[in-house]
Amino acid sequence: MGGLYFSWNDLDRVHGDHLRKEKRYLPAAIPLASPQVALQELQTTTPVDSISSIQLIEILGVPTYQIRYFTKARQSAPEQGSSHGTSHAAGAEVKVQLANAATGKLISPLGKAEAVQIARNTVVDPARIQKVEYLTEVGTHHEYREKPLPAWAVMFQEPNCTVYVSSELGTFQTIRHNQWRVFDFLWMLHTMDFQGRDNIGNVLLKAFSIFGLITVLSGFVLYFVSSPSFRTEKKRR
């Protein structure tokens, strides 16, 4: 059943691309302030140690800098032989700060109204909202697992889907609908990874793969020993 569902479904539809509007882009002539303006304001309240990335994004028509950085509290000793740069402990958390790219002023994480508008701008019309939730943590079986938190979950009655918007990143993350949920359930059975879904090297799957191979080989053996020619040859002996 899983194989049939995987092969007869368009993966783009499973991802919900048919429920999304065409992506909008910022005009090239838009006036922008230097990211250094935002960094200087950020450093007045936060001990910024190093920058992971600075990305220009659009939030409800406003050009916005998405600044990912490490704080000095997360700093580890510099690598041996390195004359510049900063290294960090494994698993160090990257913090995010939004800033208006036209003025350099810092922006707070997205509120409910802003997240709802981003979700409305993402899905095709008509867009009727059923419920909105603010997620700070999710379980291993949640459809928004392994995605940035906190996030707003905007559930639509029409089209029947849920749009997830990251509060701190200020961007749309993913869209989930029934076709994806069925795919995810069957994929879980296919990989036998009942937690993250993508660990195809788990012990259970390895055990069943060996058991399946033994079953197939034993079928060939049984066919051979039960064939009339084999029984006739055995009687002659």
C-alpha positions as CSV (number, residue, x, y, z in Angstrom):
1,M,0.0,0.0,0.0
2,G,2.8,2.4,0.8
3,G,4.6,1.7,-2.4
4,L,1.4,2.4,-4.4
5,Y,0.8,5.6,-2.5
6,F,4.4,6.8,-3.0
7,S,4.5,6.0,-6.7
8,W,1.1,7.4,-7.6
9,N,1.4,10.7,-5.8
10,D,3.0,13.8,-7.0
11,L,5.6,14.8,-4.4
12,D,5.0,18.5,-5.0
13,R,1.4,18.0,-4.0
14,V,2.4,16.1,-1.0
15,H,4.6,19.1,0.0
16,G,1.6,21.3,-0.5
17,D,2.9,23.4,-3.4
18,H,-0.5,23.4,-5.0
19,L,-1.9,25.2,-1.9
20,R,0.7,28.0,-2.0
21,K,0.6,31.3,-3.8
22,E,3.4,32.4,-6.1
23,K,6.4,33.6,-4.0
24,R,6.9,37.4,-3.9
25,Y,10.3,39.0,-4.2
26,L,11.7,42.4,-3.2
27,P,12.4,44.9,-6.0
28,A,16.1,45.5,-6.8
29,A,15.7,49.3,-6.4
30,I,14.6,49.1,-2.7
31,P,16.7,51.4,-0.4
32,L,18.6,49.5,2.2
33,A,20.5,50.5,5.3
34,S,23.8,48.8,6.1
35,P,23.5,45.6,8.3
36,Q,26.2,47.2,10.5
37,V,23.5,49.7,11.8
38,A,21.4,46.8,13.0
39,L,24.5,45.0,14.4
40,Q,25.6,48.0,16.4
41,E,22.1,48.4,17.9
42,L,22.0,44.7,18.8
43,Q,25.4,44.9,20.5
44,T,24.2,47.6,22.8
45,T,22.0,45.1,24.6
46,T,23.4,41.7,23.6
47,P,27.0,40.4,23.9
48,V,27.4,39.3,20.3
49,D,30.5,37.2,19.7
50,S,30.2,36.2,16.1
51,I,27.8,36.2,13.1
52,S,26.5,33.0,11.6
53,S,24.7,34.7,8.7
54,I,22.8,37.8,7.6
55,Q,19.9,37.2,5.2
56,L,17.6,39.7,3.5
57,I,14.0,38.5,3.7
58,E,10.6,40.0,3.2
59,I,8.0,40.3,6.0
60,L,4.7,41.6,4.9
61,G,6.3,43.7,2.2
62,V,9.0,45.1,4.5
63,P,12.6,44.3,3.7
64,T,14.1,42.7,6.8
65,Y,17.5,41.5,7.9
66,Q,17.5,38.1,9.5
67,I,20.6,38.0,11.7
68,R,21.9,34.7,13.1
69,Y,24.6,35.1,15.7
70,F,26.3,33.5,18.7
71,T,26.7,35.2,22.1
72,K,29.9,35.5,24.0
73,A,28.6,33.1,26.6
74,R,28.6,30.3,24.1
75,Q,32.3,31.0,23.1
76,S,34.8,28.2,23.3
77,A,38.6,28.3,22.9
78,P,39.9,29.2,19.5
79,E,41.2,26.4,17.3
80,Q,44.9,25.7,17.6
81,G,46.8,27.5,14.9
82,S,44.0,29.8,14.0
83,S,45.0,33.5,13.9
84,H,41.4,34.8,13.5
85,G,37.8,33.8,13.8
86,T,35.9,32.2,16.6
87,S,34.9,28.5,17.2
88,H,32.0,27.3,19.3
89,A,31.2,24.3,21.3
90,A,29.3,21.6,19.5
91,G,25.6,22.1,19.6
92,A,25.9,25.8,20.4
93,E,22.6,27.5,19.8
94,V,22.3,30.1,17.1
95,K,20.2,33.1,18.1
96,V,18.2,35.2,15.7
97,Q,17.4,38.9,15.5
98,L,15.2,40.6,13.0
99,A,15.8,44.2,11.9
100,N,14.2,46.5,9.4
101,A,16.5,46.6,6.4
102,A,15.5,50.1,5.4
103,T,16.2,51.7,8.8
104,G,18.4,49.2,10.7
105,K,15.9,49.2,13.6
106,L,15.5,45.9,15.5
107,I,12.2,44.1,15.2
108,S,10.5,41.9,17.8
109,P,9.5,38.3,17.0
110,L,6.3,37.9,15.0
111,G,3.0,38.2,16.9
112,K,-0.2,36.4,16.2
113,A,-1.6,39.1,13.8
114,E,1.6,39.2,11.8
115,A,1.8,35.4,11.6
116,V,-1.8,35.1,10.5
117,Q,-1.2,37.6,7.7
118,I,1.9,35.8,6.5
119,A,-0.1,32.6,6.5
120,R,-2.9,34.3,4.5
121,N,-0.4,35.6,2.0
122,T,1.0,32.1,1.6
123,V,-2.1,29.9,0.8
124,V,-4.3,30.2,-2.2
125,D,-7.7,31.9,-1.9
126,P,-10.3,31.5,-0.4
127,A,-8.4,31.4,2.9
128,R,-10.7,30.8,5.9
129,I,-8.9,30.5,9.3
130,Q,-10.2,27.9,11.8
131,K,-7.7,28.1,14.6
132,V,-4.4,29.6,15.6
133,E,-1.9,28.1,18.1
134,Y,1.5,29.2,19.5
135,L,3.9,26.3,19.7
136,T,6.9,26.4,22.0
137,E,7.6,22.6,22.0
138,V,6.4,19.6,20.0
139,G,6.7,15.8,20.4
140,T,8.6,13.5,18.2
141,H,5.4,12.5,16.3
142,H,4.2,16.0,15.7
143,E,3.9,17.0,12.0
144,Y,6.1,20.1,12.8
145,R,9.0,18.1,14.3
146,E,12.6,19.2,13.8
147,K,11.5,22.7,12.7
148,P,12.3,26.1,14.3
149,L,10.5,26.9,17.5
150,P,8.6,28.9,18.7
151,A,6.2,28.9,15.8
152,W,2.6,29.9,15.0
153,A,0.4,27.1,13.7
154,V,-2.4,28.7,11.5
155,M,-5.1,26.1,10.7
156,F,-7.3,26.8,7.7
157,Q,-10.7,25.4,7.2
158,E,-10.4,26.3,3.5
159,P,-8.1,25.1,2.0
160,N,-7.9,22.3,4.5
161,C,-4.3,22.7,5.7
162,T,-2.1,24.1,8.5
163,V,0.6,26.7,7.9
164,Y,3.5,27.0,10.2
165,V,5.3,30.4,10.6
166,S,8.5,30.8,12.7
167,S,8.1,33.5,15.3
168,E,11.8,34.4,15.6
169,L,12.8,33.8,12.0
170,G,9.8,35.7,10.7
171,T,9.2,33.4,7.8
172,F,6.9,30.6,6.5
173,Q,8.3,27.2,7.4
174,T,6.0,24.5,6.0
175,I,2.5,23.5,5.1
176,R,0.8,20.3,6.2
177,H,-2.4,18.8,4.9
178,N,-4.1,15.3,4.8
179,Q,-2.2,14.1,1.8
180,W,1.1,14.8,3.5
181,R,-0.1,13.2,6.8
182,V,-1.0,9.9,5.0
183,F,2.4,10.0,3.2
184,D,4.1,10.5,6.6
185,F,2.3,7.6,8.2
186,L,3.1,5.2,5.4
187,W,6.7,6.4,5.3
188,M,7.0,5.7,9.0
189,L,5.8,2.1,8.4
190,H,8.2,1.8,5.4
191,T,11.3,2.9,7.3
192,M,10.2,1.4,10.6
193,D,11.5,4.6,12.3
194,F,8.6,5.4,14.6
195,Q,10.3,8.6,16.0
196,G,12.0,10.8,13.4
197,R,10.8,8.8,10.3
198,D,14.2,9.2,8.5
199,N,16.5,6.8,10.3
200,I,16.7,3.9,7.7
201,G,19.6,2.4,9.7
202,N,17.6,1.5,12.8
203,V,17.8,-2.0,14.3
204,L,14.2,-3.0,13.6
205,L,14.5,-2.3,9.9
206,K,17.9,-4.2,9.7
207,A,16.3,-7.2,11.5
208,F,13.3,-7.3,9.2
209,S,15.5,-6.9,6.1
210,I,17.6,-9.9,7.1
211,F,14.4,-11.8,8.0
212,G,12.9,-10.9,4.6
213,L,16.0,-12.2,2.8
214,I,15.9,-15.5,4.7
215,T,12.2,-15.8,3.9
216,V,12.8,-15.3,0.2
217,L,15.7,-17.8,0.1
218,S,13.8,-20.4,2.1
219,G,11.0,-20.1,-0.5
220,F,13.4,-21.0,-3.3
221,V,14.6,-23.9,-1.2
222,L,11.1,-25.2,-0.5
223,Y,10.2,-24.9,-4.1
224,F,13.2,-26.9,-5.1
225,V,12.8,-29.7,-2.6
226,S,9.0,-30.0,-3.3
227,S,9.3,-30.1,-7.1
228,P,8.3,-33.4,-8.7
229,S,11.8,-33.9,-10.3
230,F,13.5,-33.7,-6.9
231,R,11.1,-36.2,-5.4
232,T,11.5,-38.6,-8.3
233,E,15.3,-38.4,-8.1
234,K,15.0,-39.0,-4.3
235,K,12.9,-42.2,-4.9
236,R,15.4,-43.5,-7.4
237,R,18.1,-43.3,-4.7
